Amino acid sequence: MSKPNIMTSSTATMTSKLNKEISSIVKHSSFDRKNIAFKNSITYADFLSNKMLMILVIREGVPYSLFNLIQHFTPFSEDSWAKILDISSKTLERYKQTGKRFKSIQSEKIIEMAEVTHVGLDVFGSMDKFKLWLETPNYALGSLKPIELLNDSYGKDLVISELTRINYGILV
């Protein structure tokens, strides 16, 4: 069961910015291109479907410029991001001021939240509906709010699995 692709102008603008940023990161990266297959001009969607490319970006560290775009594209507040990344709001502000790359552990979390958002938008078709789902207790997830599970990888996997079940009409 596939949902209609509802893309508002702000979503289209943000996607365009993400496409440019991902393409620039890949173009200026130091990873060995012969070990992974990708085209010269890569999109954000291509990036999120290429696990090897995600691993390489995580290892190099997500630059603040990419995080900033992902942060604005996701339904998470700055406080939520600080909690997800297990850093203080002040540390997050320092990353912003210096523009430096995030450590691998934080980069992985950033990419994971980008994945969750990508799947959530595919399932619900709008950020508002997806955000409402994230903040509503879910019986299939032990009556927890899905957003409460996003602080670790196993929780993220549970949330994505539930989103996939919803997408296929399998309701618990």
Tab-separated table of C-alpha atoms in Angstrom, residues 21-170:
chain	number	residue	atom	x	y	z
A	21	GLU	CA	24.004	19.563	0.441
A	22	ILE	CA	24.246	15.757	0.094
A	23	SER	CA	25.615	16.072	-3.423
A	24	SER	CA	28.237	18.564	-2.207
A	25	ILE	CA	29.254	16.374	0.743
A	26	VAL	CA	29.701	13.330	-1.484
A	27	LYS	CA	31.570	15.348	-4.115
A	28	HIS	CA	34.022	16.795	-1.568
A	29	SER	CA	34.381	13.694	0.572
A	30	SER	CA	37.547	11.731	1.078
A	31	PHE	CA	36.012	8.267	0.784
A	32	ASP	CA	37.142	5.744	-1.773
A	33	ARG	CA	34.479	5.825	-4.498
A	34	LYS	CA	35.461	2.507	-6.074
A	35	ASN	CA	34.055	0.577	-3.089
A	36	ILE	CA	30.515	1.940	-3.386
A	37	ALA	CA	28.193	2.492	-6.289
A	38	PHE	CA	26.530	5.862	-6.708
A	39	LYS	CA	25.925	8.451	-9.369
A	40	ASN	CA	27.728	11.770	-9.610
A	41	SER	CA	24.674	13.788	-8.601
A	42	ILE	CA	23.127	12.110	-5.587
A	43	THR	CA	19.829	13.102	-4.012
A	44	TYR	CA	18.785	13.026	-0.372
A	45	ALA	CA	16.482	10.067	-1.124
A	46	ASP	CA	19.383	8.252	-2.861
A	47	PHE	CA	21.525	8.895	0.203
A	48	LEU	CA	18.899	7.492	2.598
A	49	SER	CA	18.605	4.331	0.504
A	50	ASN	CA	22.372	3.720	0.267
A	51	LYS	CA	23.568	2.223	3.573
A	52	MET	CA	27.227	2.191	2.504
A	53	LEU	CA	27.108	5.882	1.692
A	54	MET	CA	25.424	6.609	5.026
A	55	ILE	CA	28.164	4.681	6.839
A	56	LEU	CA	30.870	6.661	5.070
A	57	VAL	CA	29.252	10.013	5.907
A	58	ILE	CA	28.809	8.896	9.522
A	59	ARG	CA	32.482	7.935	9.731
A	60	GLU	CA	33.584	11.306	8.342
A	61	GLY	CA	31.113	13.061	10.607
A	62	VAL	CA	27.972	14.900	9.585
A	63	PRO	CA	28.831	18.555	8.957
A	64	TYR	CA	26.732	21.110	10.825
A	65	SER	CA	25.407	22.414	7.487
A	66	LEU	CA	23.740	19.042	6.791
A	67	PHE	CA	22.521	18.670	10.367
A	68	ASN	CA	20.949	22.124	10.200
A	69	LEU	CA	18.948	21.152	7.102
A	70	ILE	CA	17.940	17.782	8.576
A	71	GLN	CA	16.997	19.495	11.844
A	72	HIS	CA	14.626	21.839	9.986
A	73	PHE	CA	13.209	18.973	7.915
A	74	THR	CA	12.386	16.753	10.906
A	75	PRO	CA	9.588	17.228	13.456
A	76	PHE	CA	12.043	17.413	16.359
A	77	SER	CA	12.646	20.535	18.455
A	78	GLU	CA	16.136	21.740	19.330
A	79	ASP	CA	15.669	20.353	22.854
A	80	SER	CA	14.643	16.981	21.387
A	81	TRP	CA	17.743	17.021	19.184
A	82	ALA	CA	19.991	17.737	22.167
A	83	LYS	CA	18.408	14.795	24.015
A	84	ILE	CA	18.635	12.471	20.986
A	85	LEU	CA	22.308	13.408	20.455
A	86	ASP	CA	23.011	13.153	24.199
A	87	ILE	CA	24.576	16.621	24.304
A	88	SER	CA	23.584	19.876	25.962
A	89	SER	CA	21.861	22.700	24.113
A	90	LYS	CA	25.018	24.763	24.687
A	91	THR	CA	27.151	22.126	22.977
A	92	LEU	CA	24.705	22.072	20.073
A	93	GLU	CA	25.039	25.855	19.877
A	94	ARG	CA	28.857	25.525	19.784
A	95	TYR	CA	28.567	23.145	16.816
A	96	LYS	CA	26.474	25.814	15.124
A	97	GLN	CA	28.990	28.579	15.829
A	98	THR	CA	32.034	26.586	14.743
A	99	GLY	CA	30.393	24.683	11.877
A	100	LYS	CA	32.432	21.609	12.759
A	101	ARG	CA	31.497	18.018	12.045
A	102	PHE	CA	29.680	15.883	14.590
A	103	LYS	CA	31.360	12.853	16.132
A	104	SER	CA	30.479	9.463	14.621
A	105	ILE	CA	28.073	8.497	17.415
A	106	GLN	CA	26.136	11.742	16.982
A	107	SER	CA	26.329	11.548	13.198
A	108	GLU	CA	24.724	8.116	13.343
A	109	LYS	CA	21.832	9.509	15.412
A	110	ILE	CA	21.356	12.378	12.954
A	111	ILE	CA	21.151	9.973	10.014
A	112	GLU	CA	18.823	7.658	11.961
A	113	MET	CA	16.402	10.524	12.647
A	114	ALA	CA	16.576	11.505	8.985
A	115	GLU	CA	15.608	7.917	8.125
A	116	VAL	CA	12.730	7.868	10.613
A	117	THR	CA	11.421	11.156	9.224
A	118	HIS	CA	11.735	9.932	5.645
A	119	VAL	CA	9.723	6.783	6.439
A	120	GLY	CA	7.213	8.720	8.553
A	121	LEU	CA	6.532	11.205	5.762
A	122	ASP	CA	6.126	8.351	3.300
A	123	VAL	CA	3.543	6.708	5.587
A	124	PHE	CA	1.584	9.755	6.737
A	125	GLY	CA	2.070	12.166	3.831
A	126	SER	CA	2.490	15.226	6.041
A	127	MET	CA	4.796	16.367	8.799
A	128	ASP	CA	1.861	17.372	11.027
A	129	LYS	CA	0.279	13.895	10.886
A	130	PHE	CA	3.653	12.238	11.439
A	131	LYS	CA	4.430	14.502	14.421
A	132	LEU	CA	1.026	13.737	15.945
A	133	TRP	CA	1.718	9.994	15.581
A	134	LEU	CA	5.159	10.398	17.200
A	135	GLU	CA	3.627	12.134	20.218
A	136	THR	CA	0.674	9.759	20.726
A	137	PRO	CA	0.999	6.680	22.971
A	138	ASN	CA	1.049	3.580	20.786
A	139	TYR	CA	-0.322	0.229	21.976
A	140	ALA	CA	1.978	-1.725	19.632
A	141	LEU	CA	4.970	0.048	21.187
A	142	GLY	CA	4.103	-0.830	24.778
A	143	SER	CA	1.824	2.205	25.090
A	144	LEU	CA	4.857	4.476	24.808
A	145	LYS	CA	4.989	7.493	22.543
A	146	PRO	CA	7.139	6.612	19.498
A	147	ILE	CA	9.260	9.735	20.104
A	148	GLU	CA	10.247	8.285	23.505
A	149	LEU	CA	11.881	5.327	21.768
A	150	LEU	CA	14.117	7.325	19.441
A	151	ASN	CA	16.995	7.796	21.875
A	152	ASP	CA	18.536	4.429	21.016
A	153	SER	CA	18.960	2.293	17.909
A	154	TYR	CA	16.697	-0.533	19.062
A	155	GLY	CA	13.913	1.944	19.738
A	156	LYS	CA	14.446	3.519	16.321
A	157	ASP	CA	14.164	0.058	14.756
A	158	LEU	CA	10.874	-0.556	16.615
A	159	VAL	CA	9.492	2.784	15.401
A	160	ILE	CA	10.482	2.118	11.784
A	161	SER	CA	9.010	-1.405	11.999
A	162	GLU	CA	5.726	0.006	13.278
A	163	LEU	CA	5.689	2.636	10.524
A	164	THR	CA	6.269	-0.134	7.964
A	165	ARG	CA	3.369	-2.172	9.409
A	166	ILE	CA	1.108	0.882	9.234
A	167	ASN	CA	2.172	1.475	5.642
A	168	TYR	CA	1.162	-2.079	4.748
A	169	GLY	CA	-2.075	-1.902	6.748
A	170	ILE	CA	-0.961	-4.343	9.456
